[in-house]
PDB file of C-alpha atoms in Angstrom:
ATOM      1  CA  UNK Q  14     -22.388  12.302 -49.131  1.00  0.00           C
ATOM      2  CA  UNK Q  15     -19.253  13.973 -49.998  1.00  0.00           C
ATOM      3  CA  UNK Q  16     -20.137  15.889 -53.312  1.00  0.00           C
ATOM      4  CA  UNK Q  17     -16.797  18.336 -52.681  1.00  0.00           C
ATOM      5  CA  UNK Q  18     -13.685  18.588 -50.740  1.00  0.00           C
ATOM      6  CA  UNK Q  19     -15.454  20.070 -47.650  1.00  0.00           C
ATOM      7  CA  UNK Q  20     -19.034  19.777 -48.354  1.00  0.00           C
ATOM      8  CA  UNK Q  21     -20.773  17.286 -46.621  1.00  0.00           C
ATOM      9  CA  UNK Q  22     -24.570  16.222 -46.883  1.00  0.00           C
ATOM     10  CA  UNK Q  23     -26.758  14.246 -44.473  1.00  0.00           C
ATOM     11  CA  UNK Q  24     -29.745  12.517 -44.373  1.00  0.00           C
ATOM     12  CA  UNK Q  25     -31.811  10.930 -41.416  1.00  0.00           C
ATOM     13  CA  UNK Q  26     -34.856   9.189 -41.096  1.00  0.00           C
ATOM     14  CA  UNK Q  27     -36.409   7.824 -37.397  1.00  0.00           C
ATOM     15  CA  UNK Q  28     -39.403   5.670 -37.902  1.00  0.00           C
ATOM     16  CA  UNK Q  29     -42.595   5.800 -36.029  1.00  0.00           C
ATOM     17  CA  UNK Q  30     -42.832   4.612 -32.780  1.00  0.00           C
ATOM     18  CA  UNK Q  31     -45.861   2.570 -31.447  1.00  0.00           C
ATOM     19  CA  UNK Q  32     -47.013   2.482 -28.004  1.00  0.00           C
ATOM     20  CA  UNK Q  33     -49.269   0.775 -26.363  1.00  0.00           C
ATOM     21  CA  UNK Q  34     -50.808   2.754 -23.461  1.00  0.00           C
ATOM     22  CA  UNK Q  35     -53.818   1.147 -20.551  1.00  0.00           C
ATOM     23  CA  UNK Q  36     -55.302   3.533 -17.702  1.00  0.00           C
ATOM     24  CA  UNK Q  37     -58.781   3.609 -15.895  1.00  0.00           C
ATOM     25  CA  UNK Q  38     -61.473   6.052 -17.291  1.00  0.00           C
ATOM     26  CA  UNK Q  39     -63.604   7.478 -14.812  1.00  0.00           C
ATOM     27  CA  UNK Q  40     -67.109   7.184 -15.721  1.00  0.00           C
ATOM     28  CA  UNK Q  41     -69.047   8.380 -12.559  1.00  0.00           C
ATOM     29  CA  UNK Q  42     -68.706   8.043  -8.596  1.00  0.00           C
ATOM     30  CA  UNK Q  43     -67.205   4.749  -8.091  1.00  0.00           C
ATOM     31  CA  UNK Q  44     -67.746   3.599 -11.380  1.00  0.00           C
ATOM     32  CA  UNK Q  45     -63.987   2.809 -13.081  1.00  0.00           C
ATOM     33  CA  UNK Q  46     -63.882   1.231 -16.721  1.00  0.00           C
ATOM     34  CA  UNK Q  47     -59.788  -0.132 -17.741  1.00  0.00           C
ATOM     35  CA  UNK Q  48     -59.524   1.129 -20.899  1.00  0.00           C
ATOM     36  CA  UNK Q  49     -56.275   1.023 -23.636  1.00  0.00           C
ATOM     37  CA  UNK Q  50     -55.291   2.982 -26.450  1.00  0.00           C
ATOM     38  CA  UNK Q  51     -52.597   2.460 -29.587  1.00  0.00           C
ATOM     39  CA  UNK Q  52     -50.737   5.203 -30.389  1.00  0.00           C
ATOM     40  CA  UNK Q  53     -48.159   5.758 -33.114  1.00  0.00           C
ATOM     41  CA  UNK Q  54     -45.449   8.804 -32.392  1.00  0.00           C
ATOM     42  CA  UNK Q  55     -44.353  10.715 -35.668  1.00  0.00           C
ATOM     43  CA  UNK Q  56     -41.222   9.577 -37.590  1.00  0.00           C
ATOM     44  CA  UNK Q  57     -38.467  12.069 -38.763  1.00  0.00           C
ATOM     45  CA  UNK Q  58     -36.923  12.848 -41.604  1.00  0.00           C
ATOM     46  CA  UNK Q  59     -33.828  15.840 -41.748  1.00  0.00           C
ATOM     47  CA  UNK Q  60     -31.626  17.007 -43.999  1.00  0.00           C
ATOM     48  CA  UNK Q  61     -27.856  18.790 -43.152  1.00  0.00           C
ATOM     49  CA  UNK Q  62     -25.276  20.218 -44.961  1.00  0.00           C
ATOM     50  CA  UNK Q  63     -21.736  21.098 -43.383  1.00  0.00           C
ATOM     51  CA  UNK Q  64     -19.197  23.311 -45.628  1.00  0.00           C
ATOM     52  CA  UNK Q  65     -15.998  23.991 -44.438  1.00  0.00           C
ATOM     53  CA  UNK Q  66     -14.417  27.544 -45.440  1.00  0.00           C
ATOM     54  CA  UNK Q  67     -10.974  27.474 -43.901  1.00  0.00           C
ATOM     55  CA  UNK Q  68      -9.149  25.528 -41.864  1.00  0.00           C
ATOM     56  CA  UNK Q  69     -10.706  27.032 -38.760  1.00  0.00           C
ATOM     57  CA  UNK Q  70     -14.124  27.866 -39.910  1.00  0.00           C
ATOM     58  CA  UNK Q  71     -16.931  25.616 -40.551  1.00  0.00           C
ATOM     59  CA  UNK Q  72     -21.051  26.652 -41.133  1.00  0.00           C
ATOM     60  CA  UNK Q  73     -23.855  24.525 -41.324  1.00  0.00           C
ATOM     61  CA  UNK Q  74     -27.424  24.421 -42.008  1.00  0.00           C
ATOM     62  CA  UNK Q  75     -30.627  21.820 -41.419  1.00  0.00           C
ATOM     63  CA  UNK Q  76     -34.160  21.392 -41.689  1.00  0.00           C
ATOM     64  CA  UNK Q  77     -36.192  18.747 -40.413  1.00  0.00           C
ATOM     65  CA  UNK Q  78     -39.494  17.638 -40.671  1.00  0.00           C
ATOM     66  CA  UNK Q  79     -41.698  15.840 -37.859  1.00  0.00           C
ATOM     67  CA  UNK Q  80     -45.080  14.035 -39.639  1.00  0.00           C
ATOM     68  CA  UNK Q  81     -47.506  14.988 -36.149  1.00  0.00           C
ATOM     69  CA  UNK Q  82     -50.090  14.941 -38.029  1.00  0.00           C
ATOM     70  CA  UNK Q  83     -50.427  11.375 -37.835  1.00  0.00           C
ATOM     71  CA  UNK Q  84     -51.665  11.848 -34.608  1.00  0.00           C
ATOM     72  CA  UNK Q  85     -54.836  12.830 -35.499  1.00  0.00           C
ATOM     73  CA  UNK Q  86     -57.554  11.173 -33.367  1.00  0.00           C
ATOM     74  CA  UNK Q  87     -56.415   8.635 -30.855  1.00  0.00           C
ATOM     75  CA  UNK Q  88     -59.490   6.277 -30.232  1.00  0.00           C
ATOM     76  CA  UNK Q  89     -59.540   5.043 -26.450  1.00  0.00           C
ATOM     77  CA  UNK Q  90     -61.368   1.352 -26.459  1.00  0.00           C
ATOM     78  CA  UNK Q  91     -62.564  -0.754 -23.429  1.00  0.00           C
ATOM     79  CA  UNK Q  92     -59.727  -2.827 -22.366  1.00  0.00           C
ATOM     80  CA  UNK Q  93     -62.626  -5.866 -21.399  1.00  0.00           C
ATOM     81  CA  UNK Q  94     -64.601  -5.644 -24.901  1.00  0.00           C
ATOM     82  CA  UNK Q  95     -62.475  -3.742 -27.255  1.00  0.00           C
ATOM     83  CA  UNK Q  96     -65.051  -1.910 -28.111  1.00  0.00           C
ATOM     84  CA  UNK Q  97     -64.732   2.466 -28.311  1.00  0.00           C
ATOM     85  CA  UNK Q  98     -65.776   4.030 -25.307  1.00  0.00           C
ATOM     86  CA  UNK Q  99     -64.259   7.660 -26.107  1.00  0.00           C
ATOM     87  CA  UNK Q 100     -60.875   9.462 -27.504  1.00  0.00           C
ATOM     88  CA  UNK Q 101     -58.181  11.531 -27.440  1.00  0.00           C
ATOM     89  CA  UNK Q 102     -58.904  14.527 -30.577  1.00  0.00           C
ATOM     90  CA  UNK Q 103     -54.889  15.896 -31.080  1.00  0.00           C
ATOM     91  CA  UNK Q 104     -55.514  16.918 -34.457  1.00  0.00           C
ATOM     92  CA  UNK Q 105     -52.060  17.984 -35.395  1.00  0.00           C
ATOM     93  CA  UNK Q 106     -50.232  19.198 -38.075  1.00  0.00           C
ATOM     94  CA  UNK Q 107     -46.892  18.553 -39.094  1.00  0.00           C
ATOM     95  CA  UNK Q 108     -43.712  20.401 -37.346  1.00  0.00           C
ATOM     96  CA  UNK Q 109     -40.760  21.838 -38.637  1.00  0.00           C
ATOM     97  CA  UNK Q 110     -37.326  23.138 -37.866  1.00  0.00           C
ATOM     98  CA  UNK Q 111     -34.540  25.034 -39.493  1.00  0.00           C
ATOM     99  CA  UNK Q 112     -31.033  25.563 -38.517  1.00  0.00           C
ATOM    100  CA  UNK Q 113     -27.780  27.571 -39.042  1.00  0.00           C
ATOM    101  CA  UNK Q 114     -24.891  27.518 -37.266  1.00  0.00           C
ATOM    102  CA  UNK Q 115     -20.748  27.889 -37.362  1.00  0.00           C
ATOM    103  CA  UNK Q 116     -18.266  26.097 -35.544  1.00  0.00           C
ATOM    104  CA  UNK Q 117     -14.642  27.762 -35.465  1.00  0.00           C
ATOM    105  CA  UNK Q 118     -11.667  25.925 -34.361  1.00  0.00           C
ATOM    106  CA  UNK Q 119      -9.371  27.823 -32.166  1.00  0.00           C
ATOM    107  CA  UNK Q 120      -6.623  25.210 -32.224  1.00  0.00           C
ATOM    108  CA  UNK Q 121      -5.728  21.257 -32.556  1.00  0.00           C
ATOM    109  CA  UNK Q 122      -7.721  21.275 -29.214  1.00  0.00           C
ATOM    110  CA  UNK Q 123     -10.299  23.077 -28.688  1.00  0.00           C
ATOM    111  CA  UNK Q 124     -13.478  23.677 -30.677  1.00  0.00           C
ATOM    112  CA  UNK Q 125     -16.238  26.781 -30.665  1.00  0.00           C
ATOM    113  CA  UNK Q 126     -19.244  26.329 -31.988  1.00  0.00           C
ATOM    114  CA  UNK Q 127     -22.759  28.740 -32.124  1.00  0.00           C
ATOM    115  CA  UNK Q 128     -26.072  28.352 -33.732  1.00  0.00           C
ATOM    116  CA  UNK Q 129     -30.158  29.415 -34.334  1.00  0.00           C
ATOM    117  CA  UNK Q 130     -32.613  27.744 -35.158  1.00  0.00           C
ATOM    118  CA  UNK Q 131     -36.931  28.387 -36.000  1.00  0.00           C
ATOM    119  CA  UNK Q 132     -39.513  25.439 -35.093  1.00  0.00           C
ATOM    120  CA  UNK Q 133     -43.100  25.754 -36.154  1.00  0.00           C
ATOM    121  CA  UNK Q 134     -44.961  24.227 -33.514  1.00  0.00           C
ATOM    122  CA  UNK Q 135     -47.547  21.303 -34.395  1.00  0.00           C
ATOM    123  CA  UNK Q 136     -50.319  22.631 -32.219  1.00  0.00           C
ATOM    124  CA  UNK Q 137     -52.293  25.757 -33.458  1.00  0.00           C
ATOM    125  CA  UNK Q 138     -54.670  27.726 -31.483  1.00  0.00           C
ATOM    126  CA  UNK Q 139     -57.244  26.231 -32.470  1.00  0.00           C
ATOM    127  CA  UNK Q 140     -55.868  22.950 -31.290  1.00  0.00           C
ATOM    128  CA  UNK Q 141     -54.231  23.701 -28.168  1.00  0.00           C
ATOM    129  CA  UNK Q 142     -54.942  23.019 -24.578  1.00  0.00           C
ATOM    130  CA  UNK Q 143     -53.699  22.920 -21.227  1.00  0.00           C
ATOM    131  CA  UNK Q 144     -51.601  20.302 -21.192  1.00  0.00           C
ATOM    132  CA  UNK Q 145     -49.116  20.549 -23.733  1.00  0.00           C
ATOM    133  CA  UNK Q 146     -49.661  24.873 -24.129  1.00  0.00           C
ATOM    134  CA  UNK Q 147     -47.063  24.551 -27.232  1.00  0.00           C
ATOM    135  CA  UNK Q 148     -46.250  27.490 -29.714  1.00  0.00           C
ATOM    136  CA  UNK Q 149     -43.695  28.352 -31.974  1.00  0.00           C
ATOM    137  CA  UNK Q 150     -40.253  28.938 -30.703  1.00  0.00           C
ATOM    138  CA  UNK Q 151     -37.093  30.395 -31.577  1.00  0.00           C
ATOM    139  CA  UNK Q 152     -33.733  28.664 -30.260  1.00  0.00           C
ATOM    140  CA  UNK Q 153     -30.048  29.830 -29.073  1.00  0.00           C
ATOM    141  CA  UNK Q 154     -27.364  27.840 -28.985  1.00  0.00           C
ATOM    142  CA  UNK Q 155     -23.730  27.815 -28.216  1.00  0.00           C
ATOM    143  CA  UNK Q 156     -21.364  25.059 -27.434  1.00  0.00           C
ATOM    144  CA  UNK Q 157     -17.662  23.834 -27.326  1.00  0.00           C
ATOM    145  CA  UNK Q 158     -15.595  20.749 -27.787  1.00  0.00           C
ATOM    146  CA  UNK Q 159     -12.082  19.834 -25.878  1.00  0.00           C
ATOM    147  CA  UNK Q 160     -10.080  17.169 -27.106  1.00  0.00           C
ATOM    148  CA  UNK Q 161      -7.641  16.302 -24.297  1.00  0.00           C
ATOM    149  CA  UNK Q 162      -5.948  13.736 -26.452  1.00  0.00           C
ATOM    150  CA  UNK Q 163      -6.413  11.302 -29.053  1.00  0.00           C
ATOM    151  CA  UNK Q 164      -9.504   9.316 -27.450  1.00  0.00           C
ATOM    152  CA  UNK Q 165     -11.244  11.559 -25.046  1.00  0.00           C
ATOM    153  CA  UNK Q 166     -13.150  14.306 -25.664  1.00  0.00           C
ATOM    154  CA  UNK Q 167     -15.464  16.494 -23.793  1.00  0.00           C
ATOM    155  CA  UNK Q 168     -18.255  18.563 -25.089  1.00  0.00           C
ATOM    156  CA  UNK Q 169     -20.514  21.080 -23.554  1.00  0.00           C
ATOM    157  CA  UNK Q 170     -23.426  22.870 -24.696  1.00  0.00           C
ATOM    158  CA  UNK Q 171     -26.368  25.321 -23.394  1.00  0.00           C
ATOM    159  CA  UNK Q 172     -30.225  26.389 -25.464  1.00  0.00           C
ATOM    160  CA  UNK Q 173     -32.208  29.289 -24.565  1.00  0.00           C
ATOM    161  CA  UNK Q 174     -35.502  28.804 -26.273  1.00  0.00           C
ATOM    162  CA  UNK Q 175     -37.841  31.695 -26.844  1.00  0.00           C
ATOM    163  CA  UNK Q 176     -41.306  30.511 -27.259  1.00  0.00           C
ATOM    164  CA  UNK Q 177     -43.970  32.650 -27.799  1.00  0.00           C
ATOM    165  CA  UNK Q 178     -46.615  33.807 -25.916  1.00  0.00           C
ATOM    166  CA  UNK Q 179     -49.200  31.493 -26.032  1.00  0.00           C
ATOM    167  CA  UNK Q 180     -53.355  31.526 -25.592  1.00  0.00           C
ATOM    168  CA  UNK Q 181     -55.664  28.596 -24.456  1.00  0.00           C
ATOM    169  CA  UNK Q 182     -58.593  29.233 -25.651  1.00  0.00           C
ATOM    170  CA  UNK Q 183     -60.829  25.811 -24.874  1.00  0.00           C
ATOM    171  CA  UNK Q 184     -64.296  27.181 -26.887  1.00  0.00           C
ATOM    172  CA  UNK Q 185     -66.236  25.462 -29.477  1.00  0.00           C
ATOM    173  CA  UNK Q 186     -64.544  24.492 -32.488  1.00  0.00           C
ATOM    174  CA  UNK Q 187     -61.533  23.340 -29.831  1.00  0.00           C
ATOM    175  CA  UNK Q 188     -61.359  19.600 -29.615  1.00  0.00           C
ATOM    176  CA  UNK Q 189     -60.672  19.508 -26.154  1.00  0.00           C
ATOM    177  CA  UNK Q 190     -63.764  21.580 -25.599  1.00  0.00           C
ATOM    178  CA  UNK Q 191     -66.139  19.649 -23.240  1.00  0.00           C
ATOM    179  CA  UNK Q 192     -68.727  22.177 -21.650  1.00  0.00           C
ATOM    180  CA  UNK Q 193     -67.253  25.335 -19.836  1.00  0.00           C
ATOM    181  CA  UNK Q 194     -65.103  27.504 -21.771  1.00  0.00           C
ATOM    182  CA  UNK Q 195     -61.641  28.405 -20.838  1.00  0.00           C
ATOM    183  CA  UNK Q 196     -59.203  31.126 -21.956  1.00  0.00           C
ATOM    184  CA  UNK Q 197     -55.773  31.323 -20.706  1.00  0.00           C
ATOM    185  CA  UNK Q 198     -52.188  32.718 -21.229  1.00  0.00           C
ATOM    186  CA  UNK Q 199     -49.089  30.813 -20.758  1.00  0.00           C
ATOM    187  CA  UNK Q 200     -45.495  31.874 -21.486  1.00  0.00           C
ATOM    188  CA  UNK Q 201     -42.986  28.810 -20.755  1.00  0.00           C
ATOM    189  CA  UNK Q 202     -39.555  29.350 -21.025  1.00  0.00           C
ATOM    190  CA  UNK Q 203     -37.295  26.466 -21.964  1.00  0.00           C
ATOM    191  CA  UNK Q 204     -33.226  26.243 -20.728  1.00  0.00           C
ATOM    192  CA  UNK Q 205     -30.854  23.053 -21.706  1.00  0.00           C
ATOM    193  CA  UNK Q 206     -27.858  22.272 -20.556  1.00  0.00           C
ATOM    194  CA  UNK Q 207     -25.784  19.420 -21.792  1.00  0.00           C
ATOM    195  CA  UNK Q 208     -22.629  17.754 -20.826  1.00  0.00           C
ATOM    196  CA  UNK Q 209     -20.759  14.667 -22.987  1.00  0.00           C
ATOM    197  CA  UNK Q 210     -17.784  12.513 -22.325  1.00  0.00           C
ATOM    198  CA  UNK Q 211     -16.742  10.801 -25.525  1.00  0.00           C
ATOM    199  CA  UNK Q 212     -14.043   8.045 -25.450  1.00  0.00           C
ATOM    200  CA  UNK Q 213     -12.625   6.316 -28.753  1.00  0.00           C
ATOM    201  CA  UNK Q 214     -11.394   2.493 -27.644  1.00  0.00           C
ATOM    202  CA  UNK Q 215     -10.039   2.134 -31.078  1.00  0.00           C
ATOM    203  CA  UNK Q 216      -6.161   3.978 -31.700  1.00  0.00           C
ATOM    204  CA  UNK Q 217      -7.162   6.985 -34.367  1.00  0.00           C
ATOM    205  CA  UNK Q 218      -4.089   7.143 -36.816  1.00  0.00           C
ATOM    206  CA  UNK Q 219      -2.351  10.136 -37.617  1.00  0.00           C
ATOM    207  CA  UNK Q 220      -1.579  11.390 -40.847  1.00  0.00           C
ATOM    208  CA  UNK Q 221       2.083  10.546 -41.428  1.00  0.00           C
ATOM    209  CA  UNK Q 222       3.809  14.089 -42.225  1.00  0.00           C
ATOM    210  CA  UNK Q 223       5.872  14.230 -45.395  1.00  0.00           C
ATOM    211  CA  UNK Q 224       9.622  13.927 -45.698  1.00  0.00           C
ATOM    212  CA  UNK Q 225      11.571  17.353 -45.116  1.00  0.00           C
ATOM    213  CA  UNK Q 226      13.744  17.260 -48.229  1.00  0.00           C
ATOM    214  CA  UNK Q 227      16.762  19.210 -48.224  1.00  0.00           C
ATOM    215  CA  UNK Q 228      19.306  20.071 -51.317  1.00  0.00           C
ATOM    216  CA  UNK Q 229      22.710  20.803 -51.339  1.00  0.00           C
TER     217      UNK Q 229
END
């Protein structure tokens, strides 16, 4: 939506996605049961807003919203029977992100663009575990855009995420917790890199100037 000359508003929705996962559950020595579980991966919905200042300058803002807390409990079933055998206790709640950034553009080639951004991680302490030891995180970005003519462009772009420091605490009142208790401290660290050819088959037209006009 184009509400003003230079405002711009977005919206995006990605569904759910279902999958279908089967493994082996290991019961005992030698004793292997095939076993399958649905699960359903959160859709998306986000909201942006571009406004254009000048010529040259250009901010923008976004939030998003991730429904995780769909996946709740994942129930793991007997691939032979169908019947529930054990599961997999998430117990999520629902992320979200915010966004601001600026893009400047130095000339009819060559864009500059920066921005920050805040995501509150689904998984609390309470909920987290070993294998995905996830915490809020704060993000860095910067990034630039060459157009070397008409139909090619090239873009490049690098994220620094800061993530907090982040305790495992498997107790009771975990849902991972089975019988021995674990407490732990991880502190990942998260770089991207990101390099994009873009190539327009179509011919983009260019405005047509207007007539000089000269008066004797």
């Amino acid at each position: 939506m184009t509400p003003f000359e230079g405002t711009e508003i977005g919206l995006g929705f990605r569904s759910s996605i279902r999958h279908q996962l089967e493994g082996n559950l290991i019961l005992g020595p030698g004793t292997i049961l095939p076993v399958k579980a649905n699960v359903n991966l959160p859709e998306v919905v986000s909201v942006g807003i571009s406004q254009r200042l000048s010529p040259q300058w250009k901010v923008m803002a976004g939030v998003e919203w991730t429904n995780w807390s769909r996946l709740n409990v994942v129930p793991v079933t007997s691939a032979a029977t169908g019947l529930a055998v054990t599961a997999l206790p998430f117990s999520y709640r629902d992320g979200w992100f915010a966004s601001v950034g600026a893009e400047y553009q130095v000339n009819e080639q060559l864009a500059l663009r920066a921005g920050l951004g805040y995501e509150w991680s689904p998984i609390t302490d309470r909920t987290r575990d070993v294998r995905i030891p996830d915490n809020d995180r704060f993000w860095a970005s910067i990034g630039a855009t060459y157009q070397w003519n008409d139909q090619l462009s090239f873009d490049i772009g690098y994220t620094h995420i800061f993530v907090k420091d982040t305790d495992i605490r498997l107790v009771p009142g975990n849902p991972q917790f089975s019988a021995l208790p674990f407490v732990a401290e991880s502190k990942p660290t998260v770089d991207i890199v990101s390099v994009a050819l873009k190539y327009r088959w179509d011919k983009p037209e260019r405005p047509i100037p207007a007539p000089v006009v000269r008066k004797y």
